PDB file of C-alpha atoms and ligand atoms in Angstrom:
ATOM      1  CA  UNK A1038      -2.343-138.952-115.028  1.00 91.00           C
ATOM      2  CA  UNK A1039      -2.867-137.871-118.997  1.00 97.00           C
ATOM      3  CA  UNK A1040       0.227-137.780-120.858  1.00 98.00           C
ATOM      4  CA  UNK A1041       0.226-135.079-124.017  1.00 98.00           C
ATOM      5  CA  UNK A1042       2.607-135.799-126.544  1.00 98.00           C
ATOM      6  CA  UNK A1043       4.222-132.748-128.765  1.00 99.00           C
ATOM      7  CA  UNK A1044       5.693-134.545-131.944  1.00 98.00           C
ATOM      8  CA  UNK A1045       6.832-132.245-134.257  1.00 98.00           C
ATOM      9  CA  UNK A1046       9.235-133.262-136.968  1.00 98.00           C
ATOM     10  CA  UNK A1047       9.459-129.116-137.549  1.00 97.00           C
ATOM     11  CA  UNK A1048       9.779-128.138-134.066  1.00 98.00           C
ATOM     12  CA  UNK A1049       7.250-125.426-132.576  1.00 98.00           C
ATOM     13  CA  UNK A1050       9.803-122.687-131.514  1.00 98.00           C
ATOM     14  CA  UNK A1051      10.488-122.216-127.911  1.00 98.00           C
ATOM     15  CA  UNK A1052       8.253-119.555-126.549  1.00 98.00           C
ATOM     16  CA  UNK A1053       5.450-121.976-127.941  1.00 98.00           C
ATOM     17  CA  UNK A1054       6.491-124.886-126.549  1.00 98.00           C
ATOM     18  CA  UNK A1055       7.099-123.238-122.856  1.00 98.00           C
ATOM     19  CA  UNK A1056       2.912-121.975-123.077  1.00 98.00           C
ATOM     20  CA  UNK A1057       2.000-125.559-124.158  1.00 98.00           C
ATOM     21  CA  UNK A1058       4.034-127.140-121.393  1.00 98.00           C
ATOM     22  CA  UNK A1059       2.537-124.719-118.623  1.00 98.00           C
ATOM     23  CA  UNK A1060      -1.343-125.139-119.787  1.00 98.00           C
ATOM     24  CA  UNK A1061      -0.782-128.644-119.507  1.00 98.00           C
ATOM     25  CA  UNK A1062       1.495-128.679-116.470  1.00 98.00           C
ATOM     26  CA  UNK A1063      -1.223-126.637-114.677  1.00 98.00           C
ATOM     27  CA  UNK A1064      -3.949-129.189-115.781  1.00 98.00           C
ATOM     28  CA  UNK A1065      -1.655-131.711-114.007  1.00 98.00           C
ATOM     29  CA  UNK A1066      -0.782-133.662-116.781  1.00 98.00           C
ATOM     30  CA  UNK A1067       2.709-134.553-118.284  1.00 98.00           C
ATOM     31  CA  UNK A1068       4.126-132.809-121.386  1.00 98.00           C
ATOM     32  CA  UNK A1069       6.502-134.946-123.172  1.00 98.00           C
ATOM     33  CA  UNK A1070       8.524-134.077-126.399  1.00 98.00           C
ATOM     34  CA  UNK A1071       9.513-135.630-129.442  1.00 98.00           C
ATOM     35  CA  UNK A1072      11.245-133.293-132.296  1.00 98.00           C
ATOM     36  CA  UNK A1073      12.794-133.638-135.468  1.00 98.00           C
ATOM     37  CA  UNK A1074      12.326-137.354-135.489  1.00 98.00           C
ATOM     38  CA  UNK A1075      13.350-138.922-138.781  1.00 97.00           C
ATOM     39  CA  UNK A1076      11.365-142.241-138.640  1.00 97.00           C
ATOM     40  CA  UNK A1077       7.348-143.118-137.942  1.00 97.00           C
ATOM     41  CA  UNK A1078       8.849-145.975-135.479  1.00 98.00           C
ATOM     42  CA  UNK A1079       9.948-143.209-133.198  1.00 98.00           C
ATOM     43  CA  UNK A1080       6.561-141.365-133.529  1.00 98.00           C
ATOM     44  CA  UNK A1081       5.358-145.240-132.856  1.00 98.00           C
ATOM     45  CA  UNK A1082       7.329-146.005-129.891  1.00 98.00           C
ATOM     46  CA  UNK A1083       6.703-142.045-128.208  1.00 98.00           C
ATOM     47  CA  UNK A1084       2.792-142.227-129.103  1.00 98.00           C
ATOM     48  CA  UNK A1085       2.369-145.871-127.123  1.00 98.00           C
ATOM     49  CA  UNK A1086       1.402-144.282-123.720  1.00 98.00           C
ATOM     50  CA  UNK A1087       0.197-140.957-124.899  1.00 98.00           C
ATOM     51  CA  UNK A1088      -3.345-139.788-123.910  1.00 98.00           C
ATOM     52  CA  UNK A1089      -3.017-136.558-126.435  1.00 98.00           C
ATOM     53  CA  UNK A1090      -1.205-135.992-129.273  1.00 99.00           C
ATOM     54  CA  UNK A1091      -0.391-132.455-130.822  1.00 99.00           C
ATOM     55  CA  UNK A1092       1.285-132.671-134.203  1.00 98.00           C
ATOM     56  CA  UNK A1093       2.044-129.992-137.028  1.00 98.00           C
ATOM     57  CA  UNK A1094       2.395-131.403-140.630  1.00 98.00           C
ATOM     58  CA  UNK A1095       3.808-135.051-139.555  1.00 98.00           C
ATOM     59  CA  UNK A1096       2.022-138.136-140.712  1.00 98.00           C
ATOM     60  CA  UNK A1097      -0.586-139.802-138.175  1.00 98.00           C
ATOM     61  CA  UNK A1098      -1.276-142.998-140.019  1.00 98.00           C
ATOM     62  CA  UNK A1099      -3.253-145.936-139.599  1.00 98.00           C
ATOM     63  CA  UNK A1100       0.030-147.202-138.028  1.00 98.00           C
ATOM     64  CA  UNK A1101       0.323-144.903-135.758  1.00 98.00           C
ATOM     65  CA  UNK A1102      -2.903-144.332-134.783  1.00 98.00           C
ATOM     66  CA  UNK A1103      -2.749-148.452-133.672  1.00 98.00           C
ATOM     67  CA  UNK A1104       0.369-147.846-131.753  1.00 98.00           C
ATOM     68  CA  UNK A1105      -1.348-145.192-129.960  1.00 98.00           C
ATOM     69  CA  UNK A1106      -2.974-147.408-127.519  1.00 98.00           C
ATOM     70  CA  UNK A1107      -3.696-145.018-125.051  1.00 98.00           C
ATOM     71  CA  UNK A1108      -4.640-142.228-127.434  1.00 98.00           C
ATOM     72  CA  UNK A1109      -8.167-140.416-127.108  1.00 98.00           C
ATOM     73  CA  UNK A1110      -7.667-137.338-128.984  1.00 98.00           C
ATOM     74  CA  UNK A1111      -5.088-136.049-132.078  1.00 99.00           C
ATOM     75  CA  UNK A1112      -4.450-132.437-132.259  1.00 99.00           C
ATOM     76  CA  UNK A1113      -3.209-130.643-135.482  1.00 98.00           C
ATOM     77  CA  UNK A1114      -2.009-127.414-134.516  1.00 98.00           C
ATOM     78  CA  UNK A1115      -2.912-126.094-137.990  1.00 98.00           C
ATOM     79  CA  UNK A1116      -5.261-126.059-140.326  1.00 97.00           C
ATOM     80  CA  UNK A1117      -4.802-128.462-143.094  1.00 97.00           C
ATOM     81  CA  UNK A1118      -5.378-132.233-141.646  1.00 98.00           C
ATOM     82  CA  UNK A1119      -5.052-134.271-144.763  1.00 97.00           C
ATOM     83  CA  UNK A1120      -1.830-135.595-142.617  1.00 98.00           C
ATOM     84  CA  UNK A1121      -4.396-137.316-139.960  1.00 98.00           C
ATOM     85  CA  UNK A1122      -5.707-140.565-140.940  1.00 98.00           C
ATOM     86  CA  UNK A1123      -9.592-139.600-139.799  1.00 98.00           C
ATOM     87  CA  UNK A1124     -10.954-143.083-140.671  1.00 98.00           C
ATOM     88  CA  UNK A1125      -8.118-144.933-138.981  1.00 98.00           C
ATOM     89  CA  UNK A1126      -8.974-142.486-135.662  1.00 98.00           C
ATOM     90  CA  UNK A1127     -12.761-142.614-135.884  1.00 98.00           C
ATOM     91  CA  UNK A1128     -12.255-146.557-135.670  1.00 98.00           C
ATOM     92  CA  UNK A1129     -10.660-146.290-132.419  1.00 98.00           C
ATOM     93  CA  UNK A1130     -12.947-143.700-130.988  1.00 98.00           C
ATOM     94  CA  UNK A1131     -10.208-141.008-131.177  1.00 98.00           C
ATOM     95  CA  UNK A1132     -11.171-137.498-131.580  1.00 99.00           C
ATOM     96  CA  UNK A1133      -9.358-135.460-134.378  1.00 99.00           C
ATOM     97  CA  UNK A1134      -9.097-132.251-134.386  1.00 98.00           C
ATOM     98  CA  UNK A1135      -7.303-128.741-136.328  1.00 98.00           C
ATOM     99  CA  UNK A1136      -6.803-125.252-135.158  1.00 98.00           C
ATOM    100  CA  UNK A1137      -8.688-123.571-137.625  1.00 98.00           C
ATOM    101  CA  UNK A1138      -6.854-119.566-138.557  1.00 98.00           C
ATOM    102  CA  UNK A1139      -4.702-120.122-135.641  1.00 98.00           C
ATOM    103  CA  UNK A1140      -1.445-119.582-138.362  1.00 98.00           C
ATOM    104  CA  UNK A1141      -2.996-117.801-141.227  1.00 98.00           C
ATOM    105  CA  UNK A1142      -1.279-114.348-140.870  1.00 98.00           C
ATOM    106  CA  UNK A1143       1.999-116.102-141.131  1.00 98.00           C
ATOM    107  CA  UNK A1144       0.585-118.121-144.197  1.00 98.00           C
ATOM    108  CA  UNK A1145      -0.329-115.079-145.651  1.00 98.00           C
ATOM    109  CA  UNK A1146       2.468-113.114-145.200  1.00 98.00           C
ATOM    110  CA  UNK A1147       4.748-115.709-146.549  1.00 98.00           C
ATOM    111  CA  UNK A1148       2.666-115.454-149.755  1.00 99.00           C
ATOM    112  CA  UNK A1149       3.503-111.798-150.643  1.00 99.00           C
ATOM    113  CA  UNK A1150       6.961-112.450-149.174  1.00 98.00           C
ATOM    114  CA  UNK A1151       7.564-115.059-152.193  1.00 98.00           C
ATOM    115  CA  UNK A1152       5.757-112.843-154.436  1.00 99.00           C
ATOM    116  CA  UNK A1153       7.970-109.671-153.805  1.00 99.00           C
ATOM    117  CA  UNK A1154      11.143-111.823-154.346  1.00 98.00           C
ATOM    118  CA  UNK A1155       9.705-112.834-157.947  1.00 98.00           C
ATOM    119  CA  UNK A1156       8.649-109.888-158.914  1.00 98.00           C
ATOM    120  CA  UNK A1157      12.097-108.611-157.918  1.00 98.00           C
ATOM    121  CA  UNK A1158      14.023-110.946-159.851  1.00 98.00           C
ATOM    122  CA  UNK A1159      14.642-113.039-156.879  1.00 98.00           C
ATOM    123  CA  UNK A1160      17.145-109.779-155.746  1.00 98.00           C
ATOM    124  CA  UNK A1161      19.408-110.440-158.053  1.00 98.00           C
ATOM    125  CA  UNK A1162      20.179-106.791-158.895  1.00 98.00           C
ATOM    126  CA  UNK A1163      17.938-106.285-162.299  1.00 98.00           C
ATOM    127  CA  UNK A1164      14.917-104.175-162.793  1.00 98.00           C
ATOM    128  CA  UNK A1165      11.703-106.163-161.365  1.00 98.00           C
ATOM    129  CA  UNK A1166       8.315-105.163-161.151  1.00 98.00           C
ATOM    130  CA  UNK A1167       5.771-103.641-158.463  1.00 98.00           C
ATOM    131  CA  UNK A1168       2.561-105.210-157.455  1.00 98.00           C
ATOM    132  CA  UNK A1169       0.594-102.182-156.696  1.00 98.00           C
ATOM    133  CA  UNK A1170      -2.147-101.760-159.287  1.00 98.00           C
ATOM    134  CA  UNK A1171      -1.653-105.550-160.189  1.00 98.00           C
ATOM    135  CA  UNK A1172      -4.697-108.176-160.272  1.00 99.00           C
ATOM    136  CA  UNK A1173      -4.713-111.043-157.317  1.00 99.00           C
ATOM    137  CA  UNK A1174      -7.331-113.830-157.638  1.00 99.00           C
ATOM    138  CA  UNK A1175      -7.406-115.555-154.154  1.00 99.00           C
ATOM    139  CA  UNK A1176      -8.684-119.215-154.656  1.00 99.00           C
ATOM    140  CA  UNK A1177     -10.520-120.146-152.297  1.00 98.00           C
ATOM    141  CA  UNK A1178     -11.465-117.559-149.596  1.00 98.00           C
ATOM    142  CA  UNK A1179     -11.000-118.833-145.970  1.00 98.00           C
ATOM    143  CA  UNK A1180      -8.432-117.956-143.136  1.00 98.00           C
ATOM    144  CA  UNK A1181      -5.752-117.165-145.232  1.00 98.00           C
ATOM    145  CA  UNK A1182      -7.394-115.793-147.615  1.00 98.00           C
ATOM    146  CA  UNK A1183      -8.907-112.787-145.823  1.00 98.00           C
ATOM    147  CA  UNK A1184      -5.746-112.127-144.873  1.00 98.00           C
ATOM    148  CA  UNK A1185      -4.185-112.223-147.988  1.00 99.00           C
ATOM    149  CA  UNK A1186      -6.978-109.839-149.046  1.00 99.00           C
ATOM    150  CA  UNK A1187      -6.024-107.258-146.151  1.00 98.00           C
ATOM    151  CA  UNK A1188      -2.520-107.677-147.427  1.00 98.00           C
ATOM    152  CA  UNK A1189      -2.950-107.075-151.280  1.00 99.00           C
ATOM    153  CA  UNK A1190      -5.120-104.009-150.356  1.00 98.00           C
ATOM    154  CA  UNK A1191      -2.116-102.431-148.612  1.00 98.00           C
ATOM    155  CA  UNK A1192       0.061-103.195-151.623  1.00 98.00           C
ATOM    156  CA  UNK A1193      -2.515-101.460-153.544  1.00 98.00           C
ATOM    157  CA  UNK A1194      -3.462-104.957-155.567  1.00 98.00           C
ATOM    158  CA  UNK A1195      -6.776-105.385-157.357  1.00 98.00           C
ATOM    159  CA  UNK A1196      -8.283-108.182-155.278  1.00 99.00           C
ATOM    160  CA  UNK A1197     -10.322-110.970-156.740  1.00 99.00           C
ATOM    161  CA  UNK A1198     -11.865-114.417-154.878  1.00 99.00           C
ATOM    162  CA  UNK A1199     -12.982-117.194-155.678  1.00 98.00           C
ATOM    163  CA  UNK A1200     -15.053-119.646-153.098  1.00 98.00           C
ATOM    164  CA  UNK A1201     -18.271-121.603-153.546  1.00 98.00           C
ATOM    165  CA  UNK A1202     -18.300-121.833-150.016  1.00 97.00           C
ATOM    166  CA  UNK A1203     -18.288-118.058-148.873  1.00 98.00           C
ATOM    167  CA  UNK A1204     -20.951-115.758-149.365  1.00 98.00           C
ATOM    168  CA  UNK A1205     -20.346-113.305-152.422  1.00 98.00           C
ATOM    169  CA  UNK A1206     -21.962-110.836-149.891  1.00 98.00           C
ATOM    170  CA  UNK A1207     -18.605-111.582-147.503  1.00 98.00           C
ATOM    171  CA  UNK A1208     -16.397-111.517-149.651  1.00 98.00           C
ATOM    172  CA  UNK A1209     -17.786-108.138-151.485  1.00 98.00           C
ATOM    173  CA  UNK A1210     -17.773-106.226-147.796  1.00 98.00           C
ATOM    174  CA  UNK A1211     -14.356-106.780-147.928  1.00 98.00           C
ATOM    175  CA  UNK A1212     -13.548-104.895-150.226  1.00 98.00           C
ATOM    176  CA  UNK A1213     -13.091-107.927-153.041  1.00 98.00           C
ATOM    177  CA  UNK A1214     -14.378-108.649-156.030  1.00 98.00           C
ATOM    178  CA  UNK A1215     -16.022-112.302-155.625  1.00 98.00           C
ATOM    179  CA  UNK A1216     -16.267-113.772-159.049  1.00 98.00           C
ATOM    180  CA  UNK A1217     -18.306-116.851-159.999  1.00 98.00           C
ATOM    181  CA  UNK A1218     -15.948-119.270-161.524  1.00 98.00           C
ATOM    182  CA  UNK A1219     -12.507-120.858-160.972  1.00 98.00           C
ATOM    183  CA  UNK A1220     -11.656-120.016-165.025  1.00 98.00           C
ATOM    184  CA  UNK A1221     -12.680-116.469-164.444  1.00 98.00           C
ATOM    185  CA  UNK A1222     -10.601-116.176-161.244  1.00 98.00           C
ATOM    186  CA  UNK A1223      -7.347-117.435-163.515  1.00 99.00           C
ATOM    187  CA  UNK A1224      -8.160-115.440-166.748  1.00 98.00           C
ATOM    188  CA  UNK A1225      -8.767-112.504-164.556  1.00 98.00           C
ATOM    189  CA  UNK A1226      -5.709-112.065-162.457  1.00 98.00           C
ATOM    190  CA  UNK A1227      -2.048-111.773-163.181  1.00 98.00           C
ATOM    191  CA  UNK A1228      -1.369-113.287-159.523  1.00 99.00           C
ATOM    192  CA  UNK A1229      -3.047-116.181-158.326  1.00 99.00           C
ATOM    193  CA  UNK A1230      -2.720-117.130-154.575  1.00 99.00           C
ATOM    194  CA  UNK A1231      -3.960-121.076-153.991  1.00 98.00           C
ATOM    195  CA  UNK A1232      -5.778-121.390-150.547  1.00 98.00           C
ATOM    196  CA  UNK A1233      -7.579-124.685-151.531  1.00 98.00           C
ATOM    197  CA  UNK A1234      -7.207-127.673-149.211  1.00 97.00           C
ATOM    198  CA  UNK A1235      -5.737-131.391-150.464  1.00 97.00           C
ATOM    199  CA  UNK A1236      -8.436-133.522-150.414  1.00 96.00           C
ATOM    200  CA  UNK A1237      -9.824-136.020-152.961  1.00 96.00           C
ATOM    201  CA  UNK A1238     -11.590-133.244-154.894  1.00 97.00           C
ATOM    202  CA  UNK A1239      -8.403-130.800-155.462  1.00 98.00           C
ATOM    203  CA  UNK A1240      -5.526-132.926-155.400  1.00 98.00           C
ATOM    204  CA  UNK A1241      -4.230-132.122-158.958  1.00 98.00           C
ATOM    205  CA  UNK A1242      -6.709-129.677-159.753  1.00 98.00           C
ATOM    206  CA  UNK A1243      -4.692-127.138-161.042  1.00 98.00           C
ATOM    207  CA  UNK A1244      -3.488-127.359-164.413  1.00 98.00           C
ATOM    208  CA  UNK A1245      -2.633-126.642-167.754  1.00 98.00           C
ATOM    209  CA  UNK A1246      -6.097-126.044-168.836  1.00 98.00           C
ATOM    210  CA  UNK A1247      -6.400-123.701-166.031  1.00 98.00           C
ATOM    211  CA  UNK A1248      -3.065-121.946-165.516  1.00 98.00           C
ATOM    212  CA  UNK A1249      -3.747-121.350-169.535  1.00 98.00           C
ATOM    213  CA  UNK A1250      -6.203-118.959-168.825  1.00 98.00           C
ATOM    214  CA  UNK A1251      -3.849-116.658-166.953  1.00 98.00           C
ATOM    215  CA  UNK A1252      -2.593-112.981-168.510  1.00 98.00           C
ATOM    216  CA  UNK A1253       0.917-112.620-169.727  1.00 98.00           C
ATOM    217  CA  UNK A1254       3.559-112.561-166.814  1.00 98.00           C
ATOM    218  CA  UNK A1255       1.439-114.704-164.512  1.00 98.00           C
ATOM    219  CA  UNK A1256       2.212-115.982-161.035  1.00 99.00           C
ATOM    220  CA  UNK A1257       1.123-118.964-159.341  1.00 99.00           C
ATOM    221  CA  UNK A1258       1.856-118.454-155.618  1.00 99.00           C
ATOM    222  CA  UNK A1259       1.525-122.011-153.432  1.00 98.00           C
ATOM    223  CA  UNK A1260       0.986-121.989-150.261  1.00 98.00           C
ATOM    224  CA  UNK A1261      -1.397-124.512-149.994  1.00 98.00           C
ATOM    225  CA  UNK A1262      -0.188-128.274-150.720  1.00 98.00           C
ATOM    226  CA  UNK A1263       1.755-129.173-153.221  1.00 97.00           C
ATOM    227  CA  UNK A1264      -0.454-131.975-153.901  1.00 98.00           C
ATOM    228  CA  UNK A1265      -3.233-129.731-155.663  1.00 98.00           C
ATOM    229  CA  UNK A1266      -0.959-129.276-158.578  1.00 98.00           C
ATOM    230  CA  UNK A1267      -0.571-131.435-161.466  1.00 98.00           C
ATOM    231  CA  UNK A1268       3.133-131.054-161.624  1.00 98.00           C
ATOM    232  CA  UNK A1269       3.549-132.771-165.008  1.00 98.00           C
ATOM    233  CA  UNK A1270       0.964-130.664-166.814  1.00 98.00           C
ATOM    234  CA  UNK A1271       2.556-127.491-164.962  1.00 98.00           C
ATOM    235  CA  UNK A1272       6.073-128.337-166.376  1.00 98.00           C
ATOM    236  CA  UNK A1273       4.805-128.688-169.342  1.00 98.00           C
ATOM    237  CA  UNK A1274       2.754-125.619-169.511  1.00 98.00           C
ATOM    238  CA  UNK A1275       5.957-123.703-168.481  1.00 98.00           C
ATOM    239  CA  UNK A1276       7.950-125.178-171.379  1.00 98.00           C
ATOM    240  CA  UNK A1277       5.260-123.293-173.704  1.00 98.00           C
ATOM    241  CA  UNK A1278       4.892-120.549-171.264  1.00 98.00           C
ATOM    242  CA  UNK A1279       8.161-118.400-170.612  1.00 98.00           C
ATOM    243  CA  UNK A1280       6.428-115.212-169.514  1.00 98.00           C
ATOM    244  CA  UNK A1281       5.186-117.714-166.373  1.00 98.00           C
ATOM    245  CA  UNK A1282       6.463-118.379-162.545  1.00 98.00           C
ATOM    246  CA  UNK A1283       5.748-120.967-160.281  1.00 98.00           C
ATOM    247  CA  UNK A1284       6.736-119.859-156.528  1.00 98.00           C
ATOM    248  CA  UNK A1285       5.594-122.539-153.923  1.00 98.00           C
ATOM    249  CA  UNK A1286       5.896-123.238-150.095  1.00 98.00           C
ATOM    250  CA  UNK A1287       7.829-126.417-150.488  1.00 94.00           C
ATOM    251  CA  UNK A1288       9.320-127.886-153.455  1.00 97.00           C
ATOM    252  CA  UNK A1289       6.987-130.214-155.883  1.00 98.00           C
ATOM    253  CA  UNK A1290       8.759-133.876-156.402  1.00 97.00           C
ATOM    254  CA  UNK A1291       9.505-133.181-159.294  1.00 97.00           C
ATOM    255  CA  UNK A1292      12.003-130.068-158.841  1.00 98.00           C
ATOM    256  CA  UNK A1293      14.887-131.301-160.194  1.00 98.00           C
ATOM    257  CA  UNK A1294      13.319-130.772-163.723  1.00 98.00           C
ATOM    258  CA  UNK A1295      12.339-127.341-162.419  1.00 98.00           C
ATOM    259  CA  UNK A1296      16.575-126.470-161.650  1.00 98.00           C
ATOM    260  CA  UNK A1297      17.080-127.935-164.830  1.00 98.00           C
ATOM    261  CA  UNK A1298      14.619-125.664-167.140  1.00 98.00           C
ATOM    262  CA  UNK A1299      12.841-122.901-165.813  1.00 98.00           C
ATOM    263  CA  UNK A1300      15.955-120.998-164.237  1.00 98.00           C
ATOM    264  CA  UNK A1301      14.124-117.661-162.200  1.00 98.00           C
ATOM    265  CA  UNK A1302      10.906-118.889-163.192  1.00 98.00           C
ATOM    266  CA  UNK A1303      10.458-120.344-159.625  1.00 98.00           C
ATOM    267  CA  UNK A1304      11.311-120.429-155.904  1.00 98.00           C
ATOM    268  CA  UNK A1305      10.721-123.157-153.693  1.00 98.00           C
ATOM    269  CA  UNK A1306      10.847-122.879-149.659  1.00 98.00           C
ATOM    270  CA  UNK A1307      13.327-126.394-148.335  1.00 96.00           C
ATOM    271  CA  UNK A1308      10.355-127.083-145.500  1.00 94.00           C
ATOM    272  CA  UNK A1309       7.093-125.820-145.514  1.00 96.00           C
ATOM    273  CA  UNK A1310       7.686-122.154-143.856  1.00 97.00           C
ATOM    274  CA  UNK A1311       4.321-120.495-144.490  1.00 98.00           C
ATOM    275  CA  UNK A1312       3.319-121.222-140.256  1.00 98.00           C
ATOM    276  CA  UNK A1313       7.107-121.249-138.908  1.00 98.00           C
ATOM    277  CA  UNK A1314       6.865-118.165-137.030  1.00 98.00           C
ATOM    278  CA  UNK A1315       6.800-117.964-132.990  1.00 98.00           C
ATOM    279  CA  UNK A1316       3.361-116.061-133.327  1.00 98.00           C
ATOM    280  CA  UNK A1317       2.267-118.696-135.410  1.00 98.00           C
ATOM    281  CA  UNK A1318       3.547-121.615-133.458  1.00 98.00           C
ATOM    282  CA  UNK A1319       2.505-119.795-130.209  1.00 98.00           C
ATOM    283  CA  UNK A1320      -1.132-118.988-131.592  1.00 98.00           C
ATOM    284  CA  UNK A1321      -1.573-122.841-133.212  1.00 98.00           C
ATOM    285  CA  UNK A1322      -0.236-124.744-130.412  1.00 98.00           C
ATOM    286  CA  UNK A1323      -1.374-123.140-127.361  1.00 98.00           C
ATOM    287  CA  UNK A1324      -5.076-123.300-129.212  1.00 98.00           C
ATOM    288  CA  UNK A1325      -4.211-127.307-129.266  1.00 98.00           C
ATOM    289  CA  UNK A1326      -3.200-127.683-125.477  1.00 98.00           C
ATOM    290  CA  UNK A1327      -6.528-125.634-124.520  1.00 98.00           C
ATOM    291  CA  UNK A1328      -8.286-127.636-126.938  1.00 98.00           C
ATOM    292  CA  UNK A1329      -7.085-130.838-125.397  1.00 98.00           C
ATOM    293  CA  UNK A1330      -7.776-129.503-121.729  1.00 98.00           C
ATOM    294  CA  UNK A1331     -11.132-128.888-122.335  1.00 98.00           C
ATOM    295  CA  UNK A1332     -11.896-132.249-124.336  1.00 98.00           C
ATOM    296  CA  UNK A1333     -10.709-133.918-120.977  1.00 98.00           C
ATOM    297  CA  UNK A1334     -12.425-131.763-118.902  1.00 97.00           C
ATOM    298  CA  UNK A1335     -15.738-130.612-120.670  1.00 97.00           C
ATOM    299  CA  UNK A1336     -15.953-133.157-123.322  1.00 98.00           C
ATOM    300  CA  UNK A1337     -15.599-130.280-125.593  1.00 98.00           C
ATOM    301  CA  UNK A1338     -15.457-131.525-129.327  1.00 98.00           C
ATOM    302  CA  UNK A1339     -15.282-127.913-131.150  1.00 98.00           C
ATOM    303  CA  UNK A1340     -13.218-127.973-134.034  1.00 98.00           C
ATOM    304  CA  UNK A1341     -13.178-132.256-134.595  1.00 98.00           C
ATOM    305  CA  UNK A1342     -12.985-132.618-137.816  1.00 98.00           C
ATOM    306  CA  UNK A1343     -13.437-136.314-138.020  1.00 98.00           C
ATOM    307  CA  UNK A1344     -16.935-138.153-137.259  1.00 95.00           C
TER     308      UNK A1344
HETATM  309  C1  LIG B 115      -1.269-125.932-142.015  1.00 96.39           C
HETATM  310  O1  LIG B 115      -1.718-126.447-142.801  1.00 96.39           O
HETATM  311  O2  LIG B 115      -1.759-125.059-141.157  1.00 96.39           O
HETATM  312  C2  LIG B 115       0.025-124.908-142.720  1.00 96.39           C
HETATM  313  O3  LIG B 115       0.119-125.942-143.614  1.00 96.39           O
HETATM  314  C3  LIG B 115       1.144-125.155-141.637  1.00 96.39           C
HETATM  315  O4  LIG B 115       1.851-126.727-141.691  1.00 96.39           O
HETATM  316  P1  LIG B 115       2.806-126.806-140.282  1.00 96.39           P
HETATM  317  O5  LIG B 115       2.362-126.978-139.370  1.00 96.39           O
HETATM  318  O6  LIG B 115       3.715-127.987-141.074  1.00 96.39           O
HETATM  319  O7  LIG B 115       3.962-125.865-140.610  1.00 96.39           O
END
């Protein structure tokens, strides 16, 4: 009997677990749950006899892969798979997948929640500003970027996007203005919302040089990954630009510097919250479970991310 382990340090909503259980048990598989665990040893012990693994941002390191003696497939219920050691998976013939698009709306909504919070001075009772009429730059026009554009138009923002991998015509068809360079995006827009993945090319790529192009009262919105920010460079930049704010779904490593120096100019969620809605949990969790079923039944490898 296939054992499917759902290992989530940050648990799914109960409704998502109920649906995953139904899918898995209908196939005669066994569902096992490891939630809110605090050490990778717990994950290693739980995964030892699992045939399939569903995770969120949980770190599936080479050690974890090594401990997983029966594992055939790991599905990251979400978009970014920078938490999976793909080489280690490939070396052991384990298929790694993600579930692209399933939690994108939740992430996009959080970006606006944070933008409004910042524009209204953290709801402190003083006069803030509005989003209507402001320019928003979407840095990477993927699944989340598309939802961000839709919501931004509802707010009456002027929407721009930079994404070298998406044809300009597709961006234009959404009523968004495509820009040719990243520099143009940052110099045109008061708000920039980041939707780039964290990889060797993008890590620490957002720095003072780029942010320095942004107009007055600029706000950088990060619902992507903290790793894409050059944190040292950001701090140096914010020391010079007192009008600049950084709002991020998850705190930077140097959070204490922000607390000490940049009162009112930052907001950080305590835990990554973008995809933390019942709807996103259900979408991503159910997609992960269905992908596992299709893989075991038909060898379906749609959404595979390793070679
Ligand atoms: C993703 O990459 O899908 C998001 O960052 C969500 O991550 P989470 O599942 O840890 O909330």
